Amino acid sequence: MNLPRDVALKDGSLVHVRELTPTDGPLLLAMWDRTSAESRRLRFMGPFTLDESNVGRFVDFDRAEQYAVAATRGRGLTERMLGVARYVRDPERPTEAEFAALVEDAEQGRGIGITLVREVALAAAEAGITHISGDILSENARMLNLVRDLGLEYRSDTDAAVVRSDLETSITPRFLERVASEEREAATAALTRFLKPRSVAVVGASRDPRAIGGLVLANLVAGGFHGELVAINPNATEVQGRPAHPSLSECPIVPDLVLVCVPAPLVADVVDEAGRLGVRAVCVISAGFAEVGEEGRARQEELMARARQHGLRIIGPNCMGLLNGTDAVRLNGTFSTTFPGAGRVSMSSQSGALGLAVLEHVDAIGLGISTFVSIGNKADVSTNDLLLYWEDDPDTDVILAYLESFGNPRAFARIARRISRSKPIVVVKSGRTGAGARAASSHTAAMSSGDTATQALFDQAGVIRTDTLEELFDVATLLSSQGLPRGRKIAVLTNAGGPGILAADALESNGLEVPRLSERTIAELAAFLPAEAGISNPVDMIASASPESYGRAMRVLAAAAEVDALFVIFIPTGTSDTDAVAEAIAAASQDLAGVPVVSVFMSSRGQRPAALARAGIPTFEFPEAAARAMGRVAEHAAWRRRPLGDVVEPAGVDHAEGRRLVDVRMAEPATLAGGAEGRWLTTEEALELLAAYGVPMARSRIVTTPDEGAAVQRDWSVPVAVKVAAAIHKADVGALRLGLASGAAVAEAIAEIASNLAAADLAEHAGSYVVQEMIGDGIEMVVGVRHDPSFGPIVVTGAGGTLVELLRDVSVRITPLTDVDVRDMLEGLRMAPLLRGYRGSPPADVAALTDLLHRVSAMVEDLPEIAELDLNPVFVRPNGQGVVAVDVRLRLAPPPRAPRRR
């Protein structure tokens, strides 16, 4: 369970959800006192009294039999309980439980009950409970609606007075759709107050136009904000020609949005005052919080505690503010004097200083902005919240983000994967170093450290990642004006051969094709181009090309079946008027039936022709930048054309046995080197766990002496391998022997391994050895898992064996894996041709390898305690003969706590 955490309700406010504790009796009794007699009757289906004599059984219980969660606001002495829900396991049917919930009257109808019962249902599923049931009075309309709205599968048996509701706790598509809908509803309610306010108050509005509070107020006025604007300054009656009020409480209105520009020590009191007035949206521009050290972190925690007490939302602190450039709002609530024109692009930035440069650049290139939010320290509102808002925002077509870190990357992946199907998301993510690989303890960890997980997340979610901010805006310009191409085939049209060749090279290096033109297309071009023209692809119309030639050639190429997009280059030669060519290109673009056009005007003036700007045609100075942008867009278009895929449930998996085995091992105290919690399983323990998930392993037996090993080989009568049964890199310390065809050879090998371990100061691992049937055929691969504290389980597959880290031919994805994810992993390997059958070698059993990856995905999703897993090598045999893993390293550790916020 990822509790405690803050949850956004459907009205946009926040509530804190946590497990009930034995000390919660007073809070529960206080909530009971605030709950009406009618709500109590409906909950208990008759008279019931909760008091100090019986409250203990509701808060202090055996957690193997019961589980309860609470929704609260405030903290310490000010904490208030708003609702509770729990399940009680049926002692005769341990896979079933009874559930119930109670929300105080003043908080009903806001989604608290649904949130709590859903958390209880998910906890029940984790505990092995498949159904939770509850008796509900037929007149209890709220509870009946709650059950219907949960998103869980349910059935109800009805009699005259009581409805029996039975919920299936498995996560179904209906459940996920309902959760997604509620997330969007909550984000829209919360962020509408920030981005479409009817009234704004600036706390700290200054008479000095150079101060932050002065800049923000001046920018709101200059930007033409359509709503009511209030200045708050306790030391002035007038600010910049506007009446000023000493505090929020003395304002004539309760503003929708409060922008805070006062010194950091005063911010929490402002938030408190805003909350008491009923304000639900506060943007804290002030700095001096978590970004400045321990004192600042404590100040930020206090700020958020005040915000949670009132259920209001915070953007920031330490941000540059927010803006809405649409004509209906015109809100420049930032300290940037640059206010770009209205557009269809929305952006989030974690860096305030970078935001200033971003707005200036957007304005300079004429991109236009719908909304822009600087989230700063993202103490509350995050990029994920903004994505949910922009998903249904009618004013946003393209979403941009500058990210320095993820709050909850698994939630980001889930949200972004859905949104990317309809609105492109383009991201610059800083921090690409792989320094973490230096301390990795397994092949899998070494190959999935650093930036690898981030890239895997973006690949799965269809997020367009760019290397620079300049490229971010190149891609955004192309997306916002031209849409997506239907394929990767690009026709290059130019009036100079050299740039055309450069363009072709750049396009192909960015994953695009410059196809040969059909005879029909060539004939149509030859009908009007001069004999000296190069009519292939690139199409070189030579320096004398007229504006009319550009327009006509564009129409011919766009109509060709072998062309998906046009790459038009113009170099001023003195024989054609630049503006006239631009006009011809713009006019032709209107007749191309959705075929995207990118232009490169290599002009010494470096200015974008006005006609192209009006037509929305992206213009670049050099071919390379244009080709990079087109490559990113074409790759995203290809991702959209692929199905999302489904998570596969492999046959023959014993989930309950896997859970039992992990619980047994985790109950045995163990500590890794350096004092970290967890333990590497012995080979015997690992094989037992893998067997529960049907992971195919080579026939093996654990022995303790040379004679036992010799007896195993004689019994099997096949060549065997012998290795130490410890989770170490065996080949590195002489703890592995292969191809032993006699009992004597096995006995000798075990003695040698024991000696080598002693010489390597690893004698503590001697005494337990694996005798394993030799697997000599098949392609050597690796399949592994690393549990990243932020991303969760990361699955790796690729070229295996002793050269795994040297070759580094691997694919990485974040679980759960869909069938499409697995297909993409395997097809993305450089060794993919070998799996398909290369130069006469038989095709490998890709279906069996696919099944293995799904089994590993299911295992680590079930068992978050699996911190690392290496199956290396995995022999992928010829088609129809299956896969066999030969060696395993498996580490268990307490699962990291999930992020508190979505």
PDB file of N, CA and C in Angstrom, residues 639-717:
ATOM      1  N   TRP A 639       4.614   5.311 -32.933  1.00  0.00           N
ATOM      2  CA  TRP A 639       4.159   4.789 -31.634  1.00  0.00           C
ATOM      3  C   TRP A 639       2.637   4.838 -31.544  1.00  0.00           C
ATOM      4  N   ARG A 640       2.042   5.899 -32.020  1.00  0.00           N
ATOM      5  CA  ARG A 640       0.577   6.019 -31.975  1.00  0.00           C
ATOM      6  C   ARG A 640      -0.115   4.968 -32.825  1.00  0.00           C
ATOM      7  N   ARG A 641       0.524   4.605 -33.921  1.00  0.00           N
ATOM      8  CA  ARG A 641      -0.104   3.622 -34.806  1.00  0.00           C
ATOM      9  C   ARG A 641      -0.058   2.213 -34.217  1.00  0.00           C
ATOM     10  N   ARG A 642       0.842   1.993 -33.274  1.00  0.00           N
ATOM     11  CA  ARG A 642       0.924   0.675 -32.643  1.00  0.00           C
ATOM     12  C   ARG A 642      -0.157   0.548 -31.579  1.00  0.00           C
ATOM     13  N   PRO A 643      -0.689  -0.648 -31.356  1.00  0.00           N
ATOM     14  CA  PRO A 643      -1.647  -0.833 -30.258  1.00  0.00           C
ATOM     15  C   PRO A 643      -0.950  -0.669 -28.913  1.00  0.00           C
ATOM     16  N   LEU A 644      -1.705  -0.285 -27.896  1.00  0.00           N
ATOM     17  CA  LEU A 644      -1.136  -0.134 -26.563  1.00  0.00           C
ATOM     18  C   LEU A 644      -0.702  -1.470 -25.984  1.00  0.00           C
ATOM     19  N   GLY A 645      -1.432  -2.519 -26.326  1.00  0.00           N
ATOM     20  CA  GLY A 645      -1.096  -3.839 -25.818  1.00  0.00           C
ATOM     21  C   GLY A 645      -1.811  -4.156 -24.521  1.00  0.00           C
ATOM     22  N   ASP A 646      -1.697  -5.416 -24.112  1.00  0.00           N
ATOM     23  CA  ASP A 646      -2.357  -5.907 -22.900  1.00  0.00           C
ATOM     24  C   ASP A 646      -1.343  -6.601 -22.017  1.00  0.00           C
ATOM     25  N   VAL A 647      -1.567  -6.470 -20.706  1.00  0.00           N
ATOM     26  CA  VAL A 647      -0.753  -7.212 -19.752  1.00  0.00           C
ATOM     27  C   VAL A 647      -1.185  -8.671 -19.799  1.00  0.00           C
ATOM     28  N   VAL A 648      -0.233  -9.574 -19.955  1.00  0.00           N
ATOM     29  CA  VAL A 648      -0.512 -10.995 -20.117  1.00  0.00           C
ATOM     30  C   VAL A 648      -0.428 -11.695 -18.767  1.00  0.00           C
ATOM     31  N   GLU A 649      -1.408 -12.532 -18.477  1.00  0.00           N
ATOM     32  CA  GLU A 649      -1.394 -13.367 -17.276  1.00  0.00           C
ATOM     33  C   GLU A 649      -0.927 -14.760 -17.678  1.00  0.00           C
ATOM     34  N   PRO A 650       0.345 -15.119 -17.381  1.00  0.00           N
ATOM     35  CA  PRO A 650       0.849 -16.431 -17.813  1.00  0.00           C
ATOM     36  C   PRO A 650       0.090 -17.566 -17.134  1.00  0.00           C
ATOM     37  N   ALA A 651      -0.008 -18.684 -17.819  1.00  0.00           N
ATOM     38  CA  ALA A 651      -0.696 -19.853 -17.267  1.00  0.00           C
ATOM     39  C   ALA A 651       0.182 -20.545 -16.230  1.00  0.00           C
ATOM     40  N   GLY A 652      -0.471 -21.178 -15.267  1.00  0.00           N
ATOM     41  CA  GLY A 652       0.248 -22.017 -14.319  1.00  0.00           C
ATOM     42  C   GLY A 652       1.014 -21.289 -13.241  1.00  0.00           C
ATOM     43  N   VAL A 653       0.685 -20.040 -12.988  1.00  0.00           N
ATOM     44  CA  VAL A 653       1.376 -19.273 -11.946  1.00  0.00           C
ATOM     45  C   VAL A 653       0.678 -19.497 -10.602  1.00  0.00           C
ATOM     46  N   ASP A 654       1.460 -19.795  -9.568  1.00  0.00           N
ATOM     47  CA  ASP A 654       0.928 -19.987  -8.217  1.00  0.00           C
ATOM     48  C   ASP A 654       1.244 -18.737  -7.397  1.00  0.00           C
ATOM     49  N   HIS A 655       0.369 -17.723  -7.514  1.00  0.00           N
ATOM     50  CA  HIS A 655       0.610 -16.446  -6.843  1.00  0.00           C
ATOM     51  C   HIS A 655       0.699 -16.623  -5.336  1.00  0.00           C
ATOM     52  N   ALA A 656      -0.185 -17.427  -4.779  1.00  0.00           N
ATOM     53  CA  ALA A 656      -0.217 -17.602  -3.322  1.00  0.00           C
ATOM     54  C   ALA A 656       1.077 -18.235  -2.819  1.00  0.00           C
ATOM     55  N   GLU A 657       1.600 -19.210  -3.554  1.00  0.00           N
ATOM     56  CA  GLU A 657       2.848 -19.853  -3.134  1.00  0.00           C
ATOM     57  C   GLU A 657       4.019 -18.880  -3.225  1.00  0.00           C
ATOM     58  N   GLY A 658       4.043 -18.060  -4.260  1.00  0.00           N
ATOM     59  CA  GLY A 658       5.085 -17.048  -4.367  1.00  0.00           C
ATOM     60  C   GLY A 658       5.060 -16.082  -3.198  1.00  0.00           C
ATOM     61  N   ARG A 659       3.850 -15.645  -2.843  1.00  0.00           N
ATOM     62  CA  ARG A 659       3.707 -14.741  -1.708  1.00  0.00           C
ATOM     63  C   ARG A 659       4.171 -15.404  -0.413  1.00  0.00           C
ATOM     64  N   ARG A 660       3.811 -16.681  -0.244  1.00  0.00           N
ATOM     65  CA  ARG A 660       4.190 -17.393   0.980  1.00  0.00           C
ATOM     66  C   ARG A 660       5.706 -17.522   1.095  1.00  0.00           C
ATOM     67  N   LEU A 661       6.349 -17.869  -0.012  1.00  0.00           N
ATOM     68  CA  LEU A 661       7.790 -18.062   0.028  1.00  0.00           C
ATOM     69  C   LEU A 661       8.519 -16.772   0.360  1.00  0.00           C
ATOM     70  N   VAL A 662       8.064 -15.677  -0.218  1.00  0.00           N
ATOM     71  CA  VAL A 662       8.713 -14.394   0.072  1.00  0.00           C
ATOM     72  C   VAL A 662       8.486 -13.999   1.523  1.00  0.00           C
ATOM     73  N   ASP A 663       7.269 -14.194   2.024  1.00  0.00           N
ATOM     74  CA  ASP A 663       6.996 -13.861   3.424  1.00  0.00           C
ATOM     75  C   ASP A 663       7.892 -14.668   4.360  1.00  0.00           C
ATOM     76  N   VAL A 664       8.106 -15.939   4.033  1.00  0.00           N
ATOM     77  CA  VAL A 664       8.976 -16.780   4.861  1.00  0.00           C
ATOM     78  C   VAL A 664      10.397 -16.234   4.852  1.00  0.00           C
ATOM     79  N   ARG A 665      10.917 -15.916   3.674  1.00  0.00           N
ATOM     80  CA  ARG A 665      12.297 -15.427   3.588  1.00  0.00           C
ATOM     81  C   ARG A 665      12.456 -14.060   4.230  1.00  0.00           C
ATOM     82  N   MET A 666      11.461 -13.186   4.077  1.00  0.00           N
ATOM     83  CA  MET A 666      11.559 -11.850   4.656  1.00  0.00           C
ATOM     84  C   MET A 666      11.465 -11.892   6.179  1.00  0.00           C
ATOM     85  N   ALA A 667      10.882 -12.954   6.718  1.00  0.00           N
ATOM     86  CA  ALA A 667      10.780 -13.087   8.182  1.00  0.00           C
ATOM     87  C   ALA A 667      12.099 -13.528   8.785  1.00  0.00           C
ATOM     88  N   GLU A 668      13.030 -13.972   7.956  1.00  0.00           N
ATOM     89  CA  GLU A 668      14.336 -14.399   8.447  1.00  0.00           C
ATOM     90  C   GLU A 668      15.283 -13.206   8.412  1.00  0.00           C
ATOM     91  N   PRO A 669      15.746 -12.731   9.574  1.00  0.00           N
ATOM     92  CA  PRO A 669      16.581 -11.521   9.599  1.00  0.00           C
ATOM     93  C   PRO A 669      17.875 -11.722   8.815  1.00  0.00           C
ATOM     94  N   ALA A 670      18.213 -10.726   8.036  1.00  0.00           N
ATOM     95  CA  ALA A 670      19.448 -10.779   7.261  1.00  0.00           C
ATOM     96  C   ALA A 670      19.867  -9.367   6.922  1.00  0.00           C
ATOM     97  N   THR A 671      21.153  -9.172   6.813  1.00  0.00           N
ATOM     98  CA  THR A 671      21.678  -7.850   6.482  1.00  0.00           C
ATOM     99  C   THR A 671      22.740  -7.995   5.418  1.00  0.00           C
ATOM    100  N   LEU A 672      22.696  -7.141   4.426  1.00  0.00           N
ATOM    101  CA  LEU A 672      23.699  -7.156   3.373  1.00  0.00           C
ATOM    102  C   LEU A 672      24.927  -6.380   3.811  1.00  0.00           C
ATOM    103  N   ALA A 673      25.972  -6.498   3.034  1.00  0.00           N
ATOM    104  CA  ALA A 673      27.180  -5.727   3.317  1.00  0.00           C
ATOM    105  C   ALA A 673      26.856  -4.241   3.340  1.00  0.00           C
ATOM    106  N   GLY A 674      27.428  -3.544   4.284  1.00  0.00           N
ATOM    107  CA  GLY A 674      27.165  -2.114   4.426  1.00  0.00           C
ATOM    108  C   GLY A 674      25.976  -1.802   5.289  1.00  0.00           C
ATOM    109  N   GLY A 675      25.320  -2.825   5.837  1.00  0.00           N
ATOM    110  CA  GLY A 675      24.213  -2.591   6.752  1.00  0.00           C
ATOM    111  C   GLY A 675      22.865  -2.456   6.094  1.00  0.00           C
ATOM    112  N   ALA A 676      22.793  -2.603   4.759  1.00  0.00           N
ATOM    113  CA  ALA A 676      21.500  -2.496   4.083  1.00  0.00           C
ATOM    114  C   ALA A 676      20.619  -3.689   4.427  1.00  0.00           C
ATOM    115  N   GLU A 677      19.311  -3.441   4.472  1.00  0.00           N
ATOM    116  CA  GLU A 677      18.384  -4.535   4.746  1.00  0.00           C
ATOM    117  C   GLU A 677      18.246  -5.429   3.514  1.00  0.00           C
ATOM    118  N   GLY A 678      17.894  -6.687   3.769  1.00  0.00           N
ATOM    119  CA  GLY A 678      17.636  -7.608   2.670  1.00  0.00           C
ATOM    120  C   GLY A 678      18.606  -8.766   2.678  1.00  0.00           C
ATOM    121  N   ARG A 679      18.438  -9.642   1.673  1.00  0.00           N
ATOM    122  CA  ARG A 679      19.317 -10.802   1.588  1.00  0.00           C
ATOM    123  C   ARG A 679      19.291 -11.373   0.188  1.00  0.00           C
ATOM    124  N   TRP A 680      20.440 -11.939  -0.221  1.00  0.00           N
ATOM    125  CA  TRP A 680      20.494 -12.725  -1.438  1.00  0.00           C
ATOM    126  C   TRP A 680      20.006 -14.123  -1.105  1.00  0.00           C
ATOM    127  N   LEU A 681      19.089 -14.635  -1.880  1.00  0.00           N
ATOM    128  CA  LEU A 681      18.610 -15.989  -1.664  1.00  0.00           C
ATOM    129  C   LEU A 681      19.672 -16.994  -2.082  1.00  0.00           C
ATOM    130  N   THR A 682      19.678 -18.136  -1.406  1.00  0.00           N
ATOM    131  CA  THR A 682      20.499 -19.228  -1.891  1.00  0.00           C
ATOM    132  C   THR A 682      19.917 -19.726  -3.206  1.00  0.00           C
ATOM    133  N   THR A 683      20.718 -20.476  -3.939  1.00  0.00           N
ATOM    134  CA  THR A 683      20.225 -21.011  -5.213  1.00  0.00           C
ATOM    135  C   THR A 683      18.980 -21.852  -4.996  1.00  0.00           C
ATOM    136  N   GLU A 684      18.987 -22.669  -3.938  1.00  0.00           N
ATOM    137  CA  GLU A 684      17.833 -23.532  -3.668  1.00  0.00           C
ATOM    138  C   GLU A 684      16.586 -22.703  -3.389  1.00  0.00           C
ATOM    139  N   GLU A 685      16.726 -21.627  -2.607  1.00  0.00           N
ATOM    140  CA  GLU A 685      15.580 -20.769  -2.292  1.00  0.00           C
ATOM    141  C   GLU A 685      15.075 -20.059  -3.547  1.00  0.00           C
ATOM    142  N   ALA A 686      16.017 -19.579  -4.367  1.00  0.00           N
ATOM    143  CA  ALA A 686      15.630 -18.873  -5.589  1.00  0.00           C
ATOM    144  C   ALA A 686      14.906 -19.800  -6.552  1.00  0.00           C
ATOM    145  N   LEU A 687      15.409 -21.024  -6.703  1.00  0.00           N
ATOM    146  CA  LEU A 687      14.760 -21.976  -7.615  1.00  0.00           C
ATOM    147  C   LEU A 687      13.344 -22.292  -7.164  1.00  0.00           C
ATOM    148  N   GLU A 688      13.138 -22.374  -5.871  1.00  0.00           N
ATOM    149  CA  GLU A 688      11.813 -22.662  -5.334  1.00  0.00           C
ATOM    150  C   GLU A 688      10.837 -21.538  -5.677  1.00  0.00           C
ATOM    151  N   LEU A 689      11.295 -20.289  -5.542  1.00  0.00           N
ATOM    152  CA  LEU A 689      10.430 -19.150  -5.858  1.00  0.00           C
ATOM    153  C   LEU A 689      10.155 -19.067  -7.353  1.00  0.00           C
ATOM    154  N   LEU A 690      11.178 -19.268  -8.171  1.00  0.00           N
ATOM    155  CA  LEU A 690      10.985 -19.213  -9.619  1.00  0.00           C
ATOM    156  C   LEU A 690      10.031 -20.300 -10.103  1.00  0.00           C
ATOM    157  N   ALA A 691      10.064 -21.456  -9.439  1.00  0.00           N
ATOM    158  CA  ALA A 691       9.171 -22.554  -9.842  1.00  0.00           C
ATOM    159  C   ALA A 691       7.711 -22.182  -9.650  1.00  0.00           C
ATOM    160  N   ALA A 692       7.406 -21.363  -8.634  1.00  0.00           N
ATOM    161  CA  ALA A 692       6.021 -20.947  -8.402  1.00  0.00           C
ATOM    162  C   ALA A 692       5.480 -20.139  -9.570  1.00  0.00           C
ATOM    163  N   TYR A 693       6.368 -19.497 -10.341  1.00  0.00           N
ATOM    164  CA  TYR A 693       5.940 -18.694 -11.483  1.00  0.00           C
ATOM    165  C   TYR A 693       6.238 -19.370 -12.817  1.00  0.00           C
ATOM    166  N   GLY A 694       6.622 -20.643 -12.747  1.00  0.00           N
ATOM    167  CA  GLY A 694       6.831 -21.406 -13.977  1.00  0.00           C
ATOM    168  C   GLY A 694       8.018 -20.962 -14.786  1.00  0.00           C
ATOM    169  N   VAL A 695       9.042 -20.363 -14.145  1.00  0.00           N
ATOM    170  CA  VAL A 695      10.241 -19.943 -14.861  1.00  0.00           C
ATOM    171  C   VAL A 695      11.081 -21.185 -15.157  1.00  0.00           C
ATOM    172  N   PRO A 696      11.346 -21.495 -16.420  1.00  0.00           N
ATOM    173  CA  PRO A 696      12.061 -22.735 -16.763  1.00  0.00           C
ATOM    174  C   PRO A 696      13.539 -22.653 -16.407  1.00  0.00           C
ATOM    175  N   MET A 697      13.972 -23.541 -15.522  1.00  0.00           N
ATOM    176  CA  MET A 697      15.371 -23.605 -15.101  1.00  0.00           C
ATOM    177  C   MET A 697      15.960 -24.965 -15.491  1.00  0.00           C
ATOM    178  N   ALA A 698      17.251 -24.975 -15.734  1.00  0.00           N
ATOM    179  CA  ALA A 698      17.926 -26.233 -16.043  1.00  0.00           C
ATOM    180  C   ALA A 698      17.827 -27.177 -14.853  1.00  0.00           C
ATOM    181  N   ARG A 699      17.755 -28.481 -15.138  1.00  0.00           N
ATOM    182  CA  ARG A 699      17.667 -29.476 -14.075  1.00  0.00           C
ATOM    183  C   ARG A 699      18.866 -29.317 -13.132  1.00  0.00           C
ATOM    184  N   SER A 700      18.585 -29.170 -11.845  1.00  0.00           N
ATOM    185  CA  SER A 700      19.631 -28.864 -10.871  1.00  0.00           C
ATOM    186  C   SER A 700      19.399 -29.638  -9.586  1.00  0.00           C
ATOM    187  N   ARG A 701      20.497 -29.833  -8.836  1.00  0.00           N
ATOM    188  CA  ARG A 701      20.386 -30.410  -7.503  1.00  0.00           C
ATOM    189  C   ARG A 701      21.463 -29.783  -6.620  1.00  0.00           C
ATOM    190  N   ILE A 702      21.095 -29.505  -5.377  1.00  0.00           N
ATOM    191  CA  ILE A 702      22.023 -28.929  -4.407  1.00  0.00           C
ATOM    192  C   ILE A 702      22.740 -30.067  -3.676  1.00  0.00           C
ATOM    193  N   VAL A 703      24.063 -29.979  -3.605  1.00  0.00           N
ATOM    194  CA  VAL A 703      24.867 -30.963  -2.876  1.00  0.00           C
ATOM    195  C   VAL A 703      25.806 -30.221  -1.932  1.00  0.00           C
ATOM    196  N   THR A 704      26.364 -30.967  -0.974  1.00  0.00           N
ATOM    197  CA  THR A 704      27.270 -30.348   0.007  1.00  0.00           C
ATOM    198  C   THR A 704      28.670 -30.940  -0.008  1.00  0.00           C
ATOM    199  N   THR A 705      28.848 -32.099  -0.655  1.00  0.00           N
ATOM    200  CA  THR A 705      30.163 -32.743  -0.667  1.00  0.00           C
ATOM    201  C   THR A 705      30.508 -33.205  -2.070  1.00  0.00           C
ATOM    202  N   PRO A 706      31.813 -33.445  -2.318  1.00  0.00           N
ATOM    203  CA  PRO A 706      32.216 -33.986  -3.627  1.00  0.00           C
ATOM    204  C   PRO A 706      31.554 -35.319  -3.943  1.00  0.00           C
ATOM    205  N   ASP A 707      31.389 -36.168  -2.952  1.00  0.00           N
ATOM    206  CA  ASP A 707      30.783 -37.470  -3.208  1.00  0.00           C
ATOM    207  C   ASP A 707      29.315 -37.332  -3.613  1.00  0.00           C
ATOM    208  N   GLU A 708      28.572 -36.411  -2.961  1.00  0.00           N
ATOM    209  CA  GLU A 708      27.171 -36.210  -3.335  1.00  0.00           C
ATOM    210  C   GLU A 708      27.078 -35.715  -4.782  1.00  0.00           C
ATOM    211  N   GLY A 709      27.990 -34.826  -5.138  1.00  0.00           N
ATOM    212  CA  GLY A 709      27.984 -34.315  -6.508  1.00  0.00           C
ATOM    213  C   GLY A 709      28.279 -35.395  -7.518  1.00  0.00           C
ATOM    214  N   ALA A 710      29.237 -36.257  -7.195  1.00  0.00           N
ATOM    215  CA  ALA A 710      29.573 -37.349  -8.098  1.00  0.00           C
ATOM    216  C   ALA A 710      28.390 -38.288  -8.282  1.00  0.00           C
ATOM    217  N   ALA A 711      27.651 -38.537  -7.207  1.00  0.00           N
ATOM    218  CA  ALA A 711      26.498 -39.436  -7.282  1.00  0.00           C
ATOM    219  C   ALA A 711      25.407 -38.858  -8.184  1.00  0.00           C
ATOM    220  N   VAL A 712      25.207 -37.567  -8.155  1.00  0.00           N
ATOM    221  CA  VAL A 712      24.191 -36.938  -9.004  1.00  0.00           C
ATOM    222  C   VAL A 712      24.551 -37.131 -10.476  1.00  0.00           C
ATOM    223  N   GLN A 713      25.815 -36.922 -10.815  1.00  0.00           N
ATOM    224  CA  GLN A 713      26.208 -37.069 -12.220  1.00  0.00           C
ATOM    225  C   GLN A 713      26.035 -38.510 -12.688  1.00  0.00           C
ATOM    226  N   ARG A 714      26.405 -39.440 -11.847  1.00  0.00           N
ATOM    227  CA  ARG A 714      26.264 -40.844 -12.240  1.00  0.00           C
ATOM    228  C   ARG A 714      24.788 -41.210 -12.415  1.00  0.00           C
ATOM    229  N   ASP A 715      23.922 -40.640 -11.564  1.00  0.00           N
ATOM    230  CA  ASP A 715      22.488 -40.918 -11.642  1.00  0.00           C
ATOM    231  C   ASP A 715      21.890 -40.376 -12.943  1.00  0.00           C
ATOM    232  N   TRP A 716      22.322 -39.160 -13.356  1.00  0.00           N
ATOM    233  CA  TRP A 716      21.757 -38.536 -14.553  1.00  0.00           C
ATOM    234  C   TRP A 716      22.417 -39.066 -15.829  1.00  0.00           C
ATOM    235  N   SER A 717      23.683 -39.416 -15.742  1.00  0.00           N
ATOM    236  CA  SER A 717      24.445 -39.930 -16.902  1.00  0.00           C
ATOM    237  C   SER A 717      24.492 -38.935 -18.055  1.00  0.00           C
TER     238      SER A 717
END
